[in-house]
mmCIF file of C-alpha atoms and ligand atoms in Angstrom:
data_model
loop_
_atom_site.group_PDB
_atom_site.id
_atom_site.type_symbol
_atom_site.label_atom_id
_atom_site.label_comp_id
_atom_site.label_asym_id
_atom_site.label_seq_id
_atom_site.Cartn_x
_atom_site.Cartn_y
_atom_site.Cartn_z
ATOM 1 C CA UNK A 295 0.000 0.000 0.000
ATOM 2 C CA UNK A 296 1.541 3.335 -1.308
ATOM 3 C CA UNK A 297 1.228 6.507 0.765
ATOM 4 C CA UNK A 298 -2.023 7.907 1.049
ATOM 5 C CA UNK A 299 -2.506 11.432 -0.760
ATOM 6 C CA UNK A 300 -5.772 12.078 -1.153
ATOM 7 C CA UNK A 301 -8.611 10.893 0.940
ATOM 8 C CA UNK A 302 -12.895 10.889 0.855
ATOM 9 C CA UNK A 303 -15.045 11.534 3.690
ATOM 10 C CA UNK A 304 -18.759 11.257 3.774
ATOM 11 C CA UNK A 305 -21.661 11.051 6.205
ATOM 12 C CA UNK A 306 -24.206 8.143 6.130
ATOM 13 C CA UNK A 307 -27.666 7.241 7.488
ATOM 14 C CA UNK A 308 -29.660 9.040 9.785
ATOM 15 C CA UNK A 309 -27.955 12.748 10.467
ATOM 16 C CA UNK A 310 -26.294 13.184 14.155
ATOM 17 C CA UNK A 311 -25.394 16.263 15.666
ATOM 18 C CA UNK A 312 -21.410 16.646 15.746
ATOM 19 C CA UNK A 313 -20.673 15.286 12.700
ATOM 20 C CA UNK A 314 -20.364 18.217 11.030
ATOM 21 C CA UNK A 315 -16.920 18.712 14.068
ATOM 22 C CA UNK A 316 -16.276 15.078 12.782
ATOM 23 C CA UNK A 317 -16.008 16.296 9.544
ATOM 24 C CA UNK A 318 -13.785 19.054 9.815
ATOM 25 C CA UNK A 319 -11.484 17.762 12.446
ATOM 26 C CA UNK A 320 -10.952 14.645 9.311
ATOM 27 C CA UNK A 321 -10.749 17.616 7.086
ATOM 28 C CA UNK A 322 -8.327 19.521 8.925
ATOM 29 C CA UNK A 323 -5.706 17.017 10.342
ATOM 30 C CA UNK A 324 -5.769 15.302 6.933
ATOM 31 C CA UNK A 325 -4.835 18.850 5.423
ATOM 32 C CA UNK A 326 -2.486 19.305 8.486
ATOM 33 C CA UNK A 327 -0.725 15.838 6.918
ATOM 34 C CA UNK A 328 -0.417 17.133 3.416
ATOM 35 C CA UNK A 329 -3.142 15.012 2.228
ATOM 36 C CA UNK A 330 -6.297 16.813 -0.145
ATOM 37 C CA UNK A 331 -9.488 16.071 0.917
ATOM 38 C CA UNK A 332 -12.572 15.423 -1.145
ATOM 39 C CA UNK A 333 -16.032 15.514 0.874
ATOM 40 C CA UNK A 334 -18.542 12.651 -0.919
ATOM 41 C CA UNK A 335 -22.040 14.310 -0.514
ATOM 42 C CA UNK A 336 -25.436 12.387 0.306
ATOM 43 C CA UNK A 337 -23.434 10.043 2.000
ATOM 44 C CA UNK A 338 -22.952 6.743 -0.538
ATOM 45 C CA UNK A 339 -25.261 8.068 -3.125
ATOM 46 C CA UNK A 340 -23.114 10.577 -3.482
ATOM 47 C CA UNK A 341 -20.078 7.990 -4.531
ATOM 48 C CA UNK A 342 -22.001 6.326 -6.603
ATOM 49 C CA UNK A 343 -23.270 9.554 -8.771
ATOM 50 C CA UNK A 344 -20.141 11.281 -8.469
ATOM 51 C CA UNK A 345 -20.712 13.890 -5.806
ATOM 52 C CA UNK A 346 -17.765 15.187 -4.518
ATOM 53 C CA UNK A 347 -15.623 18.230 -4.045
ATOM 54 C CA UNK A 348 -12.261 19.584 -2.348
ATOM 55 C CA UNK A 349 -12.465 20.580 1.214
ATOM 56 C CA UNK A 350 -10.587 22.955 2.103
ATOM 57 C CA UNK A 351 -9.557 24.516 5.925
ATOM 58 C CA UNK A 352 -12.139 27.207 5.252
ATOM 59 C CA UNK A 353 -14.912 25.123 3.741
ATOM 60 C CA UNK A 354 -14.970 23.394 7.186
ATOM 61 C CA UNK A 355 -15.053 26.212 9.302
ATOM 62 C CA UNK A 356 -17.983 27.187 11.163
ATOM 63 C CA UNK A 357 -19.530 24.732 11.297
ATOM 64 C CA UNK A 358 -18.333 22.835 14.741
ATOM 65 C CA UNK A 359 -21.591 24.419 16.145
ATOM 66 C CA UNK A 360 -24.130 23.278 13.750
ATOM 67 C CA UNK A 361 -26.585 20.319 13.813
ATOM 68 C CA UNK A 362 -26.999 18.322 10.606
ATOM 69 C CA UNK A 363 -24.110 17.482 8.210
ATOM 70 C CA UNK A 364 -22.558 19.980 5.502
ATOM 71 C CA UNK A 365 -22.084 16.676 3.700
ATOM 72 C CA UNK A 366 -25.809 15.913 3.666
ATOM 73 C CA UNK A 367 -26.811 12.375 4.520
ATOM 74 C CA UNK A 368 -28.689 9.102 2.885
ATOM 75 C CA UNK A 369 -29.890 5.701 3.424
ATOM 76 C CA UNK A 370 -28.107 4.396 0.321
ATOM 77 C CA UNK A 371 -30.437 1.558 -2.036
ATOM 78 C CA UNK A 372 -28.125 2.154 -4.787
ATOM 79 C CA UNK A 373 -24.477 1.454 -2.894
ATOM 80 C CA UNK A 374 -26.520 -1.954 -1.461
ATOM 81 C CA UNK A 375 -26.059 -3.169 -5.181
ATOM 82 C CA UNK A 376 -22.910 -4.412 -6.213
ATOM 83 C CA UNK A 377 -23.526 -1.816 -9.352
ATOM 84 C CA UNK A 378 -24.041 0.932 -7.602
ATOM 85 C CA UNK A 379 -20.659 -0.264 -5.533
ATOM 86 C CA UNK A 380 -18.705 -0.441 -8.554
ATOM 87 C CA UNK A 381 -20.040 2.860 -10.154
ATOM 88 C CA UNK A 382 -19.022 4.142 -6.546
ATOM 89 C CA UNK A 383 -15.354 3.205 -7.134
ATOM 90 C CA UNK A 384 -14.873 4.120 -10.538
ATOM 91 C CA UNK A 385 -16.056 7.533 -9.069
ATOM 92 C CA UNK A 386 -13.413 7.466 -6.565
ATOM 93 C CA UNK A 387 -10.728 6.216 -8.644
ATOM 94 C CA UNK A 388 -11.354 8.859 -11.432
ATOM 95 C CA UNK A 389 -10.732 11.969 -8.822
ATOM 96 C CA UNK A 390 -7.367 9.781 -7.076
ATOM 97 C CA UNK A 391 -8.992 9.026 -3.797
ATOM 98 C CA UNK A 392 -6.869 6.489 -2.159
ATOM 99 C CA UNK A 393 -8.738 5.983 1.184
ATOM 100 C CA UNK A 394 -12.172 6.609 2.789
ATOM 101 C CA UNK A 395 -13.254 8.063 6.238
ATOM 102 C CA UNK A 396 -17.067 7.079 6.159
ATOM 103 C CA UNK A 397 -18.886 8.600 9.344
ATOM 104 C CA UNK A 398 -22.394 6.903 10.414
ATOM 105 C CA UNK A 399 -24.246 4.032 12.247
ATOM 106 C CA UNK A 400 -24.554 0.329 11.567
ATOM 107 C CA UNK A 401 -25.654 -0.034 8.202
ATOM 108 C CA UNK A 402 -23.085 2.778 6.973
ATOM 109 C CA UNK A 403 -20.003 0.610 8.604
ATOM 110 C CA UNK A 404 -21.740 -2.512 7.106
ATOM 111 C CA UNK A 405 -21.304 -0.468 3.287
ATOM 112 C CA UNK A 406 -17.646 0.501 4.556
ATOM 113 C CA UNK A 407 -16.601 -3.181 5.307
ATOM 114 C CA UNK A 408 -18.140 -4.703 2.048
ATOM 115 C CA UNK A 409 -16.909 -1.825 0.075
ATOM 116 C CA UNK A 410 -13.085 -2.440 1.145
ATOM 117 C CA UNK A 411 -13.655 -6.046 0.756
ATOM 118 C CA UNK A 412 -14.731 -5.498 -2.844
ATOM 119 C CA UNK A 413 -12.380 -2.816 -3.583
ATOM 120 C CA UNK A 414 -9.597 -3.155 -1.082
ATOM 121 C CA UNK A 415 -9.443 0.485 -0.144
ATOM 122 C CA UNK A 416 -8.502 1.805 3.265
ATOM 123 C CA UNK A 417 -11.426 2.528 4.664
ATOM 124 C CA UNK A 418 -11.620 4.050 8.796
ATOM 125 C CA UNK A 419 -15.306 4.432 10.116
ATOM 126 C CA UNK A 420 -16.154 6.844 13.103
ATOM 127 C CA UNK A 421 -19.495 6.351 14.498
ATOM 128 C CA UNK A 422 -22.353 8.473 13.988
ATOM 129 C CA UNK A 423 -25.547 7.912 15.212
ATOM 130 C CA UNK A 424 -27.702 9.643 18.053
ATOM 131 C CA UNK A 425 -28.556 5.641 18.576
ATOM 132 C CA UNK A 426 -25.306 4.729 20.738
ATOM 133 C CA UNK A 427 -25.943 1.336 19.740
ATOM 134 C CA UNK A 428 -22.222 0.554 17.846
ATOM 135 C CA UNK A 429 -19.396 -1.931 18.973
ATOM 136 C CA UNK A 430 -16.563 -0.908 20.234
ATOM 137 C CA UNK A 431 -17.429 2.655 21.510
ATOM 138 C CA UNK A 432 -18.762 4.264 25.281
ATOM 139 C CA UNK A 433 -20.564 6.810 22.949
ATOM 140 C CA UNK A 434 -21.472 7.786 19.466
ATOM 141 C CA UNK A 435 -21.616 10.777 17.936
ATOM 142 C CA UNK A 436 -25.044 12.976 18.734
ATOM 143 C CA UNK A 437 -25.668 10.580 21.479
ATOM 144 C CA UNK A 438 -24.806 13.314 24.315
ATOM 145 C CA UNK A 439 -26.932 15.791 22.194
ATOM 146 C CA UNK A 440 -29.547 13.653 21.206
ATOM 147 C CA UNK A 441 -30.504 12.798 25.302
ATOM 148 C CA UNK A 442 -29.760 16.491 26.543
ATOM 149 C CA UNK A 443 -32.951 17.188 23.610
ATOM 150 C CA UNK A 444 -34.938 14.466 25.140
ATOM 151 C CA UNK A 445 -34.161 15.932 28.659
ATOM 152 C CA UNK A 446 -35.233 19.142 28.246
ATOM 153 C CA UNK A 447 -38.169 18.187 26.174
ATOM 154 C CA UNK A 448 -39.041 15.806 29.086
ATOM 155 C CA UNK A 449 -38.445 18.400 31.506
ATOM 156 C CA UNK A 450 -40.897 21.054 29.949
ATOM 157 C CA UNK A 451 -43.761 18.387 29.434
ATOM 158 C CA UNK A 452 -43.345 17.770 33.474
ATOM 159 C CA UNK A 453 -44.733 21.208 33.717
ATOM 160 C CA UNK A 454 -48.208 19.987 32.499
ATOM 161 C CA UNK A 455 -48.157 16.855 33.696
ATOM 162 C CA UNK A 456 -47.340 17.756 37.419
ATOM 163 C CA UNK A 457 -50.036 21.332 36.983
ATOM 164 C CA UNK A 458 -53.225 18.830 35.292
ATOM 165 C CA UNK A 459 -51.841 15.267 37.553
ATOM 166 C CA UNK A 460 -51.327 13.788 34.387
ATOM 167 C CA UNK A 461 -49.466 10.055 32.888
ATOM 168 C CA UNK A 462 -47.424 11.189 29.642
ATOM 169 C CA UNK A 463 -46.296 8.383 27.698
ATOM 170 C CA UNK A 464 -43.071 10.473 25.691
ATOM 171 C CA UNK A 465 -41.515 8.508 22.785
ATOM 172 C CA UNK A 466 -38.084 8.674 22.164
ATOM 173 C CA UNK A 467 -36.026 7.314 19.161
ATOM 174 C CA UNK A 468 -33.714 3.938 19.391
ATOM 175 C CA UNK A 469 -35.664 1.422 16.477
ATOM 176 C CA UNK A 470 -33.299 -1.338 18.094
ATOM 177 C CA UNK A 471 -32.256 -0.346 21.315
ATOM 178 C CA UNK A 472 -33.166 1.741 24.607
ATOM 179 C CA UNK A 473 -30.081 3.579 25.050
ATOM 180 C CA UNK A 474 -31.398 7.536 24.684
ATOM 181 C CA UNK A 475 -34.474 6.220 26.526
ATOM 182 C CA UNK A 476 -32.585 4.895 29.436
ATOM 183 C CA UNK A 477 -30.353 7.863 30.008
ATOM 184 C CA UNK A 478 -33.374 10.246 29.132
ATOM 185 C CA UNK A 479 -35.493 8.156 32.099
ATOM 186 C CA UNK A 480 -32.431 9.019 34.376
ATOM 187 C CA UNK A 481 -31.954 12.738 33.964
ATOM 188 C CA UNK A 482 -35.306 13.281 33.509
ATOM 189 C CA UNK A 483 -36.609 11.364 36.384
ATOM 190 C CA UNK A 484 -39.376 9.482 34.882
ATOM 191 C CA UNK A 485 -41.393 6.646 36.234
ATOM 192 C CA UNK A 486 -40.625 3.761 34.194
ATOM 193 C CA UNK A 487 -38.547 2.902 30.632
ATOM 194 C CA UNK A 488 -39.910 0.723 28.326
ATOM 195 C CA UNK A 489 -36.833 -0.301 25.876
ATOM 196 C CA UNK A 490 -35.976 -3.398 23.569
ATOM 197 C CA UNK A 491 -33.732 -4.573 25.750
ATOM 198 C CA UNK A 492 -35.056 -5.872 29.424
ATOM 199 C CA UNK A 493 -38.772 -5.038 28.355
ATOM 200 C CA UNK A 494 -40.870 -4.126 31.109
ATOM 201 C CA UNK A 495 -44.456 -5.728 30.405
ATOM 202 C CA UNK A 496 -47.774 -3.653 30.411
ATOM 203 C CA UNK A 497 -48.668 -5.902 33.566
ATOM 204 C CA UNK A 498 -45.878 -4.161 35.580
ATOM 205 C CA UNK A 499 -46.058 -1.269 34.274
ATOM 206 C CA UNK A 500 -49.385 -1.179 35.650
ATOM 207 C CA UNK A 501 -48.448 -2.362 38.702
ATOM 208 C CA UNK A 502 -46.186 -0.106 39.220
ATOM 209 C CA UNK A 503 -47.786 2.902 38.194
ATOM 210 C CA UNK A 504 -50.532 1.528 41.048
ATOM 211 C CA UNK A 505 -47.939 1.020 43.449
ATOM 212 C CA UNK A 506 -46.933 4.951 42.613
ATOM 213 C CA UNK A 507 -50.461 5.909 43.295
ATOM 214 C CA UNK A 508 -50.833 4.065 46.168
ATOM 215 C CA UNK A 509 -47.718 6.461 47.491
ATOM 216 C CA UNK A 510 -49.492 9.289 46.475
ATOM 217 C CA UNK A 511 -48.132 9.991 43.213
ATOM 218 C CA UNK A 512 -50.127 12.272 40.990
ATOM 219 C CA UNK A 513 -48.382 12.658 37.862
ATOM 220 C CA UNK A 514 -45.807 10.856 36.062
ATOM 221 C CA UNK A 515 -44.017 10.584 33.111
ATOM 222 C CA UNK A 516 -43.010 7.310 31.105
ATOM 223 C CA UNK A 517 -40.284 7.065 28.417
ATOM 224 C CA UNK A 518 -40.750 4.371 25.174
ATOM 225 C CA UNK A 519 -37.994 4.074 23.230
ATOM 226 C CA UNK A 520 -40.002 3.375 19.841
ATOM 227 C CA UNK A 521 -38.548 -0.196 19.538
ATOM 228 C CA UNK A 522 -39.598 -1.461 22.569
ATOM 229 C CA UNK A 523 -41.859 -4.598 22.205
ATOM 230 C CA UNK A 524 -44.738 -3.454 23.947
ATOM 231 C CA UNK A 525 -45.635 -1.504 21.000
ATOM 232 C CA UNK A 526 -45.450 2.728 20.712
ATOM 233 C CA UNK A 527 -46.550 5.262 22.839
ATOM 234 C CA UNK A 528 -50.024 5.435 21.599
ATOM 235 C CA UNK A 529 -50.366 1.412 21.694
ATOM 236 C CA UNK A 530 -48.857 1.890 25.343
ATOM 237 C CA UNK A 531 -51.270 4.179 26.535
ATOM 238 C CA UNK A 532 -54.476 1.913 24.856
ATOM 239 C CA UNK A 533 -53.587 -0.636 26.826
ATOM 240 C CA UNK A 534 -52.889 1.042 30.062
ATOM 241 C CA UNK A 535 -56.620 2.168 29.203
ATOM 242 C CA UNK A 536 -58.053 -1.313 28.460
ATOM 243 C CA UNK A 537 -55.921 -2.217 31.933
ATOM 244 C CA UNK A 538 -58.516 0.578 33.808
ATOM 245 C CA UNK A 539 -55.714 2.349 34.266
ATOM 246 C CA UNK A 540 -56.932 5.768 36.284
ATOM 247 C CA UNK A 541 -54.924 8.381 34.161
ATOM 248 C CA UNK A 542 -55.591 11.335 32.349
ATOM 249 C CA UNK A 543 -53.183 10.197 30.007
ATOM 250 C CA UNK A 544 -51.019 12.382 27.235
ATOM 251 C CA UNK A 545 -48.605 10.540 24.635
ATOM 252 C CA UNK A 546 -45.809 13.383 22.985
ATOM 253 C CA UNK A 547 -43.291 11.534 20.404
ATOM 254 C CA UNK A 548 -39.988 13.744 20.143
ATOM 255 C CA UNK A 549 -39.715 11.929 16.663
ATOM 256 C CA UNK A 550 -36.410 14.305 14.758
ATOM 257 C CA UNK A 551 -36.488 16.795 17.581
ATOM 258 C CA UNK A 552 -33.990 14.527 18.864
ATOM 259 C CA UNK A 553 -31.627 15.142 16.210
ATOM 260 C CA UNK A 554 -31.141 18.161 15.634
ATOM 261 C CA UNK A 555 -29.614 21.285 16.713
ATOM 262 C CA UNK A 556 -26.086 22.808 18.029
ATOM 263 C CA UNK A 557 -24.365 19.638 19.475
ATOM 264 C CA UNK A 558 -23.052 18.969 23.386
ATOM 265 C CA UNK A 559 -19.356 20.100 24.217
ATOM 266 C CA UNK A 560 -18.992 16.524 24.583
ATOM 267 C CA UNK A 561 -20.018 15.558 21.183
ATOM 268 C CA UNK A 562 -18.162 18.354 19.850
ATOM 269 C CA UNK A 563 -14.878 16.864 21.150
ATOM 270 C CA UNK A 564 -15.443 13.308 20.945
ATOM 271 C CA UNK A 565 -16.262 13.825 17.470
ATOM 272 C CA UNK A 566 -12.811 16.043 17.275
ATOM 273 C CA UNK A 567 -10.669 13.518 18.857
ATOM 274 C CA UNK A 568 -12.101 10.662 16.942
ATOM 275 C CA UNK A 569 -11.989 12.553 13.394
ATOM 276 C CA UNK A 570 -8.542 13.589 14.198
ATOM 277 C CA UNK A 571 -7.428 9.843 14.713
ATOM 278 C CA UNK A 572 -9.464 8.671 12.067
ATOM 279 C CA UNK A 573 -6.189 10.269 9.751
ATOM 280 C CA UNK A 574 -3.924 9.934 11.991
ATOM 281 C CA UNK A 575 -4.711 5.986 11.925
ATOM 282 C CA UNK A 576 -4.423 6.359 7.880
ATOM 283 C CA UNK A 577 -0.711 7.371 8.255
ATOM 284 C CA UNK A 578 0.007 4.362 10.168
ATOM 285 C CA UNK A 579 -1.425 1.705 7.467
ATOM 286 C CA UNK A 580 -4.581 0.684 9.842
ATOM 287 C CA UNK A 581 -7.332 0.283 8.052
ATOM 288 C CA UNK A 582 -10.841 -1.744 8.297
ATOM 289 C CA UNK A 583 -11.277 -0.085 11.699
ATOM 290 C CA UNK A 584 -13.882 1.751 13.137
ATOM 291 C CA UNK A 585 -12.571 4.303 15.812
ATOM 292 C CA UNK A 586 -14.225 5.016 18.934
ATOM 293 C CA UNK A 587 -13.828 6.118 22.499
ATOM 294 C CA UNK A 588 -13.591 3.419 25.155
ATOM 295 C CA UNK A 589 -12.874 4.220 29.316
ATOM 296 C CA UNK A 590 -12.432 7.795 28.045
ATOM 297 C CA UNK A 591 -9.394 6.351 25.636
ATOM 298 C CA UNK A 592 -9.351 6.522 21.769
ATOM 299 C CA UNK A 593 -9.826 2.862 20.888
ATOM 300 C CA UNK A 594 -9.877 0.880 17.327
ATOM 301 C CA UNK A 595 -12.539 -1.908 16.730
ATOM 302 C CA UNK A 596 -12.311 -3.959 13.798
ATOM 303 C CA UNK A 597 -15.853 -2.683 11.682
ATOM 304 C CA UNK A 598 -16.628 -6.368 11.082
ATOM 305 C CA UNK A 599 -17.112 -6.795 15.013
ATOM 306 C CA UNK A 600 -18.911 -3.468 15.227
ATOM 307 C CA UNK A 601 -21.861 -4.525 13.108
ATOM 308 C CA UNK A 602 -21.932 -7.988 14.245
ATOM 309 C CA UNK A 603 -21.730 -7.329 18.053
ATOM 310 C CA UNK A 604 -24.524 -5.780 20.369
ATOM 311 C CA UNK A 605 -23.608 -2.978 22.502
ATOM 312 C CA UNK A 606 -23.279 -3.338 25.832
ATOM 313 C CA UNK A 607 -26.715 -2.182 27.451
ATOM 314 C CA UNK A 608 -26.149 -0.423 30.856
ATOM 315 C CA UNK A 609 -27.654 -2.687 33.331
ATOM 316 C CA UNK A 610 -25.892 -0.855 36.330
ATOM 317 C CA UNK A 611 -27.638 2.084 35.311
ATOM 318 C CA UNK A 612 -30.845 0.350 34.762
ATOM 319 C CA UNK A 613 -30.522 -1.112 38.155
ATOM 320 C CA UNK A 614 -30.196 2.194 39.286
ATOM 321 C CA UNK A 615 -32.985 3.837 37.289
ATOM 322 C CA UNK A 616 -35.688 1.097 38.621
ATOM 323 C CA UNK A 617 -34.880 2.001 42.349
ATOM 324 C CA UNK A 618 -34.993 5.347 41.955
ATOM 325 C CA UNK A 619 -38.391 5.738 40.343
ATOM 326 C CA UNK A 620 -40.480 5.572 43.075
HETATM 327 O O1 F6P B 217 -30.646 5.668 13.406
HETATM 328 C C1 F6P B 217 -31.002 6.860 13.985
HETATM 329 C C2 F6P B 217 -32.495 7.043 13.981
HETATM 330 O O2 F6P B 217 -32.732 8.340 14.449
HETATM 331 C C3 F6P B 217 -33.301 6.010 14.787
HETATM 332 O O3 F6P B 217 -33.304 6.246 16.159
HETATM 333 C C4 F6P B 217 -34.653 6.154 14.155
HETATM 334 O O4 F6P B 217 -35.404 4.986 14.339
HETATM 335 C C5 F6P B 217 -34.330 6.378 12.717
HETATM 336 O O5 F6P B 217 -33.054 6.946 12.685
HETATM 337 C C6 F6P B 217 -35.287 7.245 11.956
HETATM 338 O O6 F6P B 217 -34.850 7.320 10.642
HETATM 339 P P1 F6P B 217 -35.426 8.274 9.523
HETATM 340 O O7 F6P B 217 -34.980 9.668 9.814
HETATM 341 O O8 F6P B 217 -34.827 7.733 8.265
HETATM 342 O O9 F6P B 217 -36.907 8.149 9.583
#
């Protein structure tokens, strides 16, 4: 493998705030290392129809602050062919991109490990997802920001519910797991969690929320994360009903809320430290590696075994959250 001169970044599935920091801290230390950069826009669509241009250290400034991605962002059909993959690479190949720094969730790793495999490129993914549910990393990009939303959301619908002695069911996102729901639960101080991953049934969720009144407990507030099993918010609160469950009950789905705006400090720098190792990995020949942050330490995870493992749900927390909802 020659030395790499000229690299491609792009940003892929659902849109997390701090990528846009991701982005220019690739940008910049790339440039810093004499490389050019060429940002790929509409994440692998934009490979495969030829979307790119030359970042440069002004195109990237500004924008540590923003929500979003400068890049813009896709859930690729065409890249999922092996077409689409090669048009992709002739792309690349015509403009002299030698490697690939591919920023996004699951399925945008899974496209960076087949794509290498295909192509043998050197490809390093950073994850980016408010979801926090990658391998091989304490915390994904727009994770911080995406619960801080939900909190303050959370926080202003308590308002109502404690002045009218109201149940609101709130919905956050997670299709797959119950990570922004669990941390939301805990800062927020909700009731109960409903997430994919321990499901609480409707049976003791009722009994709880009886127990609650039974401690004279007007008003509470209940977080779904939208892939729990029991069904969503509005299904939840139907069969709380059917239950003879004594609530004047509101459901309130944060739905995108949750992803945007001006990112955390901490996803602002974990998304700094990351995209700065992301090249700095590239100089020392590593490649098929996703980085990510680990015990507060920069830490490399093969992408193979950061699609194909779960992780880690935070029982301890969990734990914590169940005896403190009372
Ligand atoms: O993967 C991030 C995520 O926000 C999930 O939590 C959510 O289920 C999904 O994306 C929504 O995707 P879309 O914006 O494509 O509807």
């Amino acid at each position: 493998m020659g030395e790499i001169k000229h690299i491609g970044v792009l940003t892929s599935g659902g849109d997390a705030p701090g990528m846009n920091a991701a982005i220019r801290a690739v940008a910049r230390n790339a440039i810093f290392h004499g490389m050019k950069v060429s940002g790929i826009f509409h994440g692998y669509n934009g490979m495969v129809r030829g979307e790119m241009e030359e970042l440069t250290l002004r195109s990237v400034g500004k924008i540590i602050s923003h929500g979003g991605t400068m890049l813009k962002s896709s859930r690729s059909e065409e890249f999922r062919t092996k077409e689409g993959r090669k048009q992709a690479f002739d792309h690349i190949q015509k403009l002299g991109i030698d490697a690939l720094v591919i920023i996004g969730g699951d399925g945008s790793m899974r496209g960076a490990k087949i794509f290498q495999e295909e192509y043998d490129i050197p490809v390093i993914g950073l994850p980016g997802t408010i979801d926090n549910d990658l391998f091989g990393t304490d915390f994904t990009i727009g994770f911080d920001t995406a619960v801080n939303v939900a909190m303050e959301c959370v926080d202003k619908i308590r308002d109502t519910a404690t002045s009218h002695d109201r149940l609101f069911l709130v919905e956050v996102m997670g299709r797959d797991t119950g990570h922004i729901a669990l941390r939301t639960s805990v800062a927020s101080g909700a009731v109960a969690v409903l997430m994919p991953e321990d499901p609480m049934t409707i049976k003791e969720l009722y009994d709880h929320l009886m127990y609650l009144k039974s401690n004279k407990k007007s008003s509470s507030i209940i977080i779904v994360a939208e892939g729990n099993p029991n069904g969503d918010a509005f299904e939840v609160a139907t069969k709380l009903k059917e239950m003879k469950a004594d609530y004047d009950t509101r459901v309130t789905v944060l739905g995108h809320i949750q992803r945007g705006g001006s990112p955390t400090a901490s996803d602002r720098i974990r998304a700094a430290e990351m995209g700065a190792h992301a090249i700095e990995c590239l100089l020392e020949g590593k490649r098929g590696v996703m980085v990510g942050i680990i015990n507060q330490k920069l830490a490399l995870t093969p992408i193979e075994k950061a699609v194909n493992m779960r992780s880690g749900f935070d029982q301890e927390l969990y734990r914590i959250s169940t005896q403190l909802s009372r």
